[in-house]
PDB file of C-alpha atoms in Angstrom:
ATOM      1  CA  MET P   5      23.752 -18.233 -38.762  1.00 47.00           C
ATOM      2  CA  ARG P   6      26.323 -16.291 -36.704  1.00 45.00           C
ATOM      3  CA  ARG P   7      24.924 -12.934 -37.746  1.00 47.00           C
ATOM      4  CA  VAL P   8      21.293 -14.087 -36.949  1.00 42.00           C
ATOM      5  CA  LEU P   9      22.555 -15.218 -33.494  1.00 39.00           C
ATOM      6  CA  ALA P  10      24.325 -12.044 -32.922  1.00 41.00           C
ATOM      7  CA  VAL P  11      21.262 -10.015 -33.724  1.00 39.00           C
ATOM      8  CA  LEU P  12      19.036 -12.127 -31.608  1.00 38.00           C
ATOM      9  CA  VAL P  13      21.502 -11.831 -28.706  1.00 39.00           C
ATOM     10  CA  SER P  14      21.639  -8.123 -29.185  1.00 40.00           C
ATOM     11  CA  ALA P  15      17.840  -7.766 -29.245  1.00 38.00           C
ATOM     12  CA  VAL P  16      17.422  -9.727 -26.043  1.00 39.00           C
ATOM     13  CA  VAL P  17      20.218  -7.526 -24.274  1.00 39.00           C
ATOM     14  CA  VAL P  18      18.225  -4.271 -25.524  1.00 41.00           C
ATOM     15  CA  VAL P  19      14.839  -5.553 -24.262  1.00 42.00           C
ATOM     16  CA  ALA P  20      16.212  -6.539 -20.916  1.00 44.00           C
ATOM     17  CA  GLY P  21      17.803  -3.312 -20.614  1.00 48.00           C
ATOM     18  CA  CYS P  22      14.501  -1.578 -21.212  1.00 52.00           C
ATOM     19  CA  SER P  23      12.522  -3.385 -18.663  1.00 54.00           C
ATOM     20  CA  ALA P  24      10.410  -1.480 -16.202  1.00 58.00           C
ATOM     21  CA  PRO P  25      11.729  -0.715 -12.697  1.00 66.00           C
ATOM     22  CA  SER P  26      10.390  -2.996 -10.027  1.00 89.00           C
ATOM     23  CA  LEU P  27       7.669  -1.492  -7.889  1.00 95.00           C
ATOM     24  CA  PRO P  28       8.036  -1.253  -4.252  1.00 97.00           C
ATOM     25  CA  GLU P  29       6.123  -4.021  -2.099  1.00 98.00           C
ATOM     26  CA  VAL P  30       4.545  -3.642   1.411  1.00 98.00           C
ATOM     27  CA  THR P  31       4.551  -6.380   3.759  1.00 98.00           C
ATOM     28  CA  PHE P  32       1.494  -7.163   5.894  1.00 98.00           C
ATOM     29  CA  TYR P  33       1.775  -9.608   8.806  1.00 98.00           C
ATOM     30  CA  SER P  34      -0.958 -11.055  11.398  1.00 96.00           C
ATOM     31  CA  SER P  35      -1.362 -14.367  13.281  1.00 90.00           C
ATOM     32  CA  GLY P  36       2.012 -15.678  12.046  1.00 94.00           C
ATOM     33  CA  LYS P  37       1.199 -15.172   8.227  1.00 96.00           C
ATOM     34  CA  THR P  38       2.764 -12.558   5.943  1.00 97.00           C
ATOM     35  CA  VAL P  39       1.712 -11.336   2.484  1.00 98.00           C
ATOM     36  CA  ASN P  40       3.747  -9.163   0.136  1.00 98.00           C
ATOM     37  CA  VAL P  41       1.632  -6.896  -1.867  1.00 98.00           C
ATOM     38  CA  ARG P  42       2.539  -4.951  -4.969  1.00 98.00           C
ATOM     39  CA  PRO P  43       0.888  -1.488  -5.475  1.00 98.00           C
ATOM     40  CA  THR P  44      -2.610  -1.339  -7.142  1.00 98.00           C
ATOM     41  CA  GLN P  45      -1.473   2.189  -8.338  1.00 97.00           C
ATOM     42  CA  TYR P  46       1.935   3.537  -8.503  1.00 97.00           C
ATOM     43  CA  CYS P  47       2.483   6.979 -10.159  1.00 96.00           C
ATOM     44  CA  ASP P  48       5.240   9.563 -10.583  1.00 95.00           C
ATOM     45  CA  LEU P  49       5.799  12.264  -7.868  1.00 92.00           C
ATOM     46  CA  GLU P  50       3.196  14.533  -9.406  1.00 92.00           C
ATOM     47  CA  SER P  51       0.679  11.549  -9.067  1.00 91.00           C
ATOM     48  CA  GLU P  52       0.509  11.322 -12.883  1.00 91.00           C
ATOM     49  CA  ASN P  53       1.753   8.786 -15.235  1.00 95.00           C
ATOM     50  CA  CYS P  54       0.539   5.729 -13.236  1.00 95.00           C
ATOM     51  CA  VAL P  55       0.778   2.104 -13.497  1.00 96.00           C
ATOM     52  CA  VAL P  56      -2.439   0.282 -12.424  1.00 96.00           C
ATOM     53  CA  ASP P  57      -2.638  -3.314 -11.267  1.00 97.00           C
ATOM     54  CA  ALA P  58      -6.047  -3.917  -9.952  1.00 94.00           C
ATOM     55  CA  GLY P  59      -4.979  -7.629  -9.125  1.00 95.00           C
ATOM     56  CA  ALA P  60      -2.123  -6.691  -6.825  1.00 97.00           C
ATOM     57  CA  VAL P  61      -4.635  -6.734  -3.775  1.00 96.00           C
ATOM     58  CA  GLY P  62      -3.122  -8.913  -1.045  1.00 97.00           C
ATOM     59  CA  VAL P  63      -5.425 -11.302   1.119  1.00 97.00           C
ATOM     60  CA  LEU P  64      -4.621 -12.084   4.698  1.00 97.00           C
ATOM     61  CA  ARG P  65      -6.680 -13.803   7.471  1.00 95.00           C
ATOM     62  CA  VAL P  66      -6.942 -11.524  10.467  1.00 95.00           C
ATOM     63  CA  ARG P  67      -9.138 -12.683  13.591  1.00 94.00           C
ATOM     64  CA  PRO P  68     -11.130 -10.044  15.312  1.00 94.00           C
ATOM     65  CA  GLY P  69      -9.333  -7.633  17.641  1.00 91.00           C
ATOM     66  CA  LEU P  70      -5.651  -8.598  16.342  1.00 95.00           C
ATOM     67  CA  PRO P  71      -3.261  -6.117  15.026  1.00 97.00           C
ATOM     68  CA  VAL P  72      -1.819  -6.177  11.555  1.00 98.00           C
ATOM     69  CA  GLN P  73       1.822  -5.177  11.467  1.00 98.00           C
ATOM     70  CA  ILE P  74       2.898  -3.357   8.195  1.00 98.00           C
ATOM     71  CA  SER P  75       6.454  -2.990   6.717  1.00 98.00           C
ATOM     72  CA  VAL P  76       7.231  -0.531   4.072  1.00 98.00           C
ATOM     73  CA  PRO P  77      10.342  -0.080   1.929  1.00 98.00           C
ATOM     74  CA  GLY P  78      12.863   2.768   2.012  1.00 96.00           C
ATOM     75  CA  GLU P  79      11.352   4.542  -0.839  1.00 95.00           C
ATOM     76  CA  VAL P  80       8.110   4.775   0.873  1.00 97.00           C
ATOM     77  CA  ALA P  81       9.409   5.357   4.453  1.00 97.00           C
ATOM     78  CA  ASP P  82      11.472   8.262   3.071  1.00 96.00           C
ATOM     79  CA  SER P  83       8.312  10.067   1.865  1.00 95.00           C
ATOM     80  CA  ALA P  84       4.899  10.959   3.291  1.00 95.00           C
ATOM     81  CA  TRP P  85       2.497   8.025   3.826  1.00 97.00           C
ATOM     82  CA  SER P  86      -0.280   6.816   6.055  1.00 97.00           C
ATOM     83  CA  VAL P  87      -2.506   3.790   6.598  1.00 98.00           C
ATOM     84  CA  LYS P  88      -6.230   3.997   5.900  1.00 98.00           C
ATOM     85  CA  PHE P  89      -8.382   1.107   7.217  1.00 98.00           C
ATOM     86  CA  THR P  90     -12.136  -0.054   7.359  1.00 97.00           C
ATOM     87  CA  TYR P  91     -13.617  -2.282  10.065  1.00 97.00           C
ATOM     88  CA  ARG P  92     -16.896  -3.202  11.712  1.00 96.00           C
ATOM     89  CA  ASP P  93     -17.411  -3.282  15.453  1.00 95.00           C
ATOM     90  CA  GLY P  94     -18.452  -6.507  17.621  1.00 93.00           C
ATOM     91  CA  ASP P  95     -22.038  -6.185  16.544  1.00 95.00           C
ATOM     92  CA  GLY P  96     -21.121  -6.327  12.860  1.00 93.00           C
ATOM     93  CA  VAL P  97     -21.771  -2.588  12.215  1.00 95.00           C
ATOM     94  CA  GLY P  98     -19.531  -0.962   9.737  1.00 95.00           C
ATOM     95  CA  GLN P  99     -17.609   1.966  11.150  1.00 95.00           C
ATOM     96  CA  GLU P 100     -16.342   5.136   9.218  1.00 95.00           C
ATOM     97  CA  PRO P 101     -13.007   4.431   7.816  1.00 96.00           C
ATOM     98  CA  LEU P 102      -9.881   5.595   9.920  1.00 97.00           C
ATOM     99  CA  ARG P 103      -6.588   6.768   9.145  1.00 96.00           C
ATOM    100  CA  SER P 104      -3.101   6.694  10.967  1.00 97.00           C
ATOM    101  CA  LYS P 105      -1.082   9.982  11.247  1.00 95.00           C
ATOM    102  CA  VAL P 106       0.877  10.803   8.241  1.00 95.00           C
ATOM    103  CA  PHE P 107       4.394   9.758   8.440  1.00 96.00           C
ATOM    104  CA  THR P 108       6.972  11.960   6.755  1.00 94.00           C
ATOM    105  CA  SER P 109      10.660  11.802   5.692  1.00 91.00           C
ATOM    106  CA  ALA P 110      11.509  13.975   8.493  1.00 93.00           C
ATOM    107  CA  GLU P 111      11.299  10.857  10.648  1.00 91.00           C
ATOM    108  CA  PRO P 112      11.236   8.062   8.324  1.00 93.00           C
ATOM    109  CA  ARG P 113       9.183   5.112   9.476  1.00 96.00           C
ATOM    110  CA  TYR P 114       9.556   1.709   8.124  1.00 98.00           C
ATOM    111  CA  ALA P 115       6.775  -0.098  10.174  1.00 98.00           C
ATOM    112  CA  TYR P 116       3.463   0.562  11.681  1.00 98.00           C
ATOM    113  CA  THR P 117       1.208  -1.709  13.800  1.00 98.00           C
ATOM    114  CA  LEU P 118      -2.372  -1.369  12.987  1.00 98.00           C
ATOM    115  CA  GLU P 119      -4.467  -1.883  16.138  1.00 97.00           C
ATOM    116  CA  LEU P 120      -8.343  -1.665  16.138  1.00 96.00           C
ATOM    117  CA  PRO P 121     -10.321   0.692  18.730  1.00 95.00           C
ATOM    118  CA  ALA P 122     -11.856  -2.350  20.450  1.00 96.00           C
ATOM    119  CA  ALA P 123     -10.937  -6.017  21.226  1.00 95.00           C
ATOM    120  CA  ASP P 124     -13.944  -7.539  19.289  1.00 95.00           C
ATOM    121  CA  ASP P 125     -13.695  -4.964  16.149  1.00 96.00           C
ATOM    122  CA  GLN P 126     -13.013  -6.997  12.937  1.00 96.00           C
ATOM    123  CA  LEU P 127     -10.758  -5.408  10.335  1.00 97.00           C
ATOM    124  CA  GLU P 128     -11.983  -5.410   6.767  1.00 97.00           C
ATOM    125  CA  SER P 129      -9.468  -3.622   4.499  1.00 97.00           C
ATOM    126  CA  VAL P 130      -6.171  -1.849   4.745  1.00 98.00           C
ATOM    127  CA  GLU P 131      -4.647   0.655   2.290  1.00 98.00           C
ATOM    128  CA  VAL P 132      -1.038   2.068   2.646  1.00 98.00           C
ATOM    129  CA  GLN P 133      -1.166   5.116   0.784  1.00 98.00           C
ATOM    130  CA  GLN P 134       2.076   7.017  -0.231  1.00 98.00           C
ATOM    131  CA  PHE P 135       1.486  10.681  -1.163  1.00 96.00           C
ATOM    132  CA  GLY P 136       3.027  12.744  -3.980  1.00 92.00           C
ATOM    133  CA  LYS P 137       3.660  16.312  -4.364  1.00 90.00           C
ATOM    134  CA  ARG P 138       0.209  17.164  -5.759  1.00 88.00           C
ATOM    135  CA  VAL P 139      -2.487  18.550  -3.293  1.00 84.00           C
ATOM    136  CA  GLN P 140      -6.083  19.409  -4.038  1.00 88.00           C
ATOM    137  CA  ILE P 141      -9.058  20.919  -1.990  1.00 89.00           C
ATOM    138  CA  ASP P 142     -11.699  18.460  -0.992  1.00 86.00           C
ATOM    139  CA  GLU P 143     -15.426  19.297  -0.856  1.00 90.00           C
ATOM    140  CA  THR P 144     -15.071  20.816   2.576  1.00 91.00           C
ATOM    141  CA  GLY P 145     -12.270  23.092   1.670  1.00 89.00           C
ATOM    142  CA  GLN P 146      -9.432  21.184   3.291  1.00 88.00           C
ATOM    143  CA  ILE P 147      -6.231  20.474   1.708  1.00 84.00           C
ATOM    144  CA  GLU P 148      -5.563  16.793   0.966  1.00 86.00           C
ATOM    145  CA  PHE P 149      -2.578  15.207  -0.581  1.00 86.00           C
ATOM    146  CA  VAL P 150      -3.123  12.972  -3.646  1.00 90.00           C
ATOM    147  CA  ALA P 151      -1.829   9.321  -3.208  1.00 94.00           C
ATOM    148  CA  ARG P 152       0.991   8.490  -5.532  1.00 96.00           C
ATOM    149  CA  GLY P 153       0.955   4.703  -4.580  1.00 97.00           C
ATOM    150  CA  THR P 154      -1.550   2.558  -2.930  1.00 98.00           C
ATOM    151  CA  TRP P 155      -1.161  -0.837  -1.602  1.00 98.00           C
ATOM    152  CA  VAL P 156      -4.430  -2.698  -0.553  1.00 98.00           C
ATOM    153  CA  LEU P 157      -4.998  -5.556   1.662  1.00 98.00           C
ATOM    154  CA  SER P 158      -8.330  -7.382   1.909  1.00 97.00           C
ATOM    155  CA  VAL P 159      -8.999  -9.084   5.129  1.00 96.00           C
ATOM    156  CA  ASP P 160     -10.287 -12.731   5.175  1.00 91.00           C
ATOM    157  CA  ASP P 161     -12.214 -12.758   8.292  1.00 81.00           C
ATOM    158  CA  ARG P 162     -13.340 -16.318   8.515  1.00 74.00           C
ATOM    159  CA  GLY P 163     -12.607 -17.270  12.228  1.00 58.00           C
TER     160      GLY P 163
END
């Protein structure tokens, strides 16, 4: 019996020691509410070998014109990252997605406040994108960085 128990304890220790590292979370805040979001995709530095979790999308109620504050952990702040978002204007017309500037490890940035262009605009979605080392050429011939990690916020726009 002791031998079986010793083997079981050893197995539990080995399994616990082999668990996957925790993935970084991004925090979104608006109107007194906060949501912590796991990445929907998180890859190695080459933007390969990815863990995908389509259910990791966060939801937060954001009223028209209000900002969303975004906080990122050190492992994101110490890399290249940006914020991409979609919104519609006061007439309900969807607008082209916009993007913040790219923040880099040269000046680590742990927080960003997303403000919409006009006071009656309604935010629809937000993506925090952490870039890896890989770059590619887009259809217009421009160099673009490939996302290593993506954190998604879906906006609940009910009043």
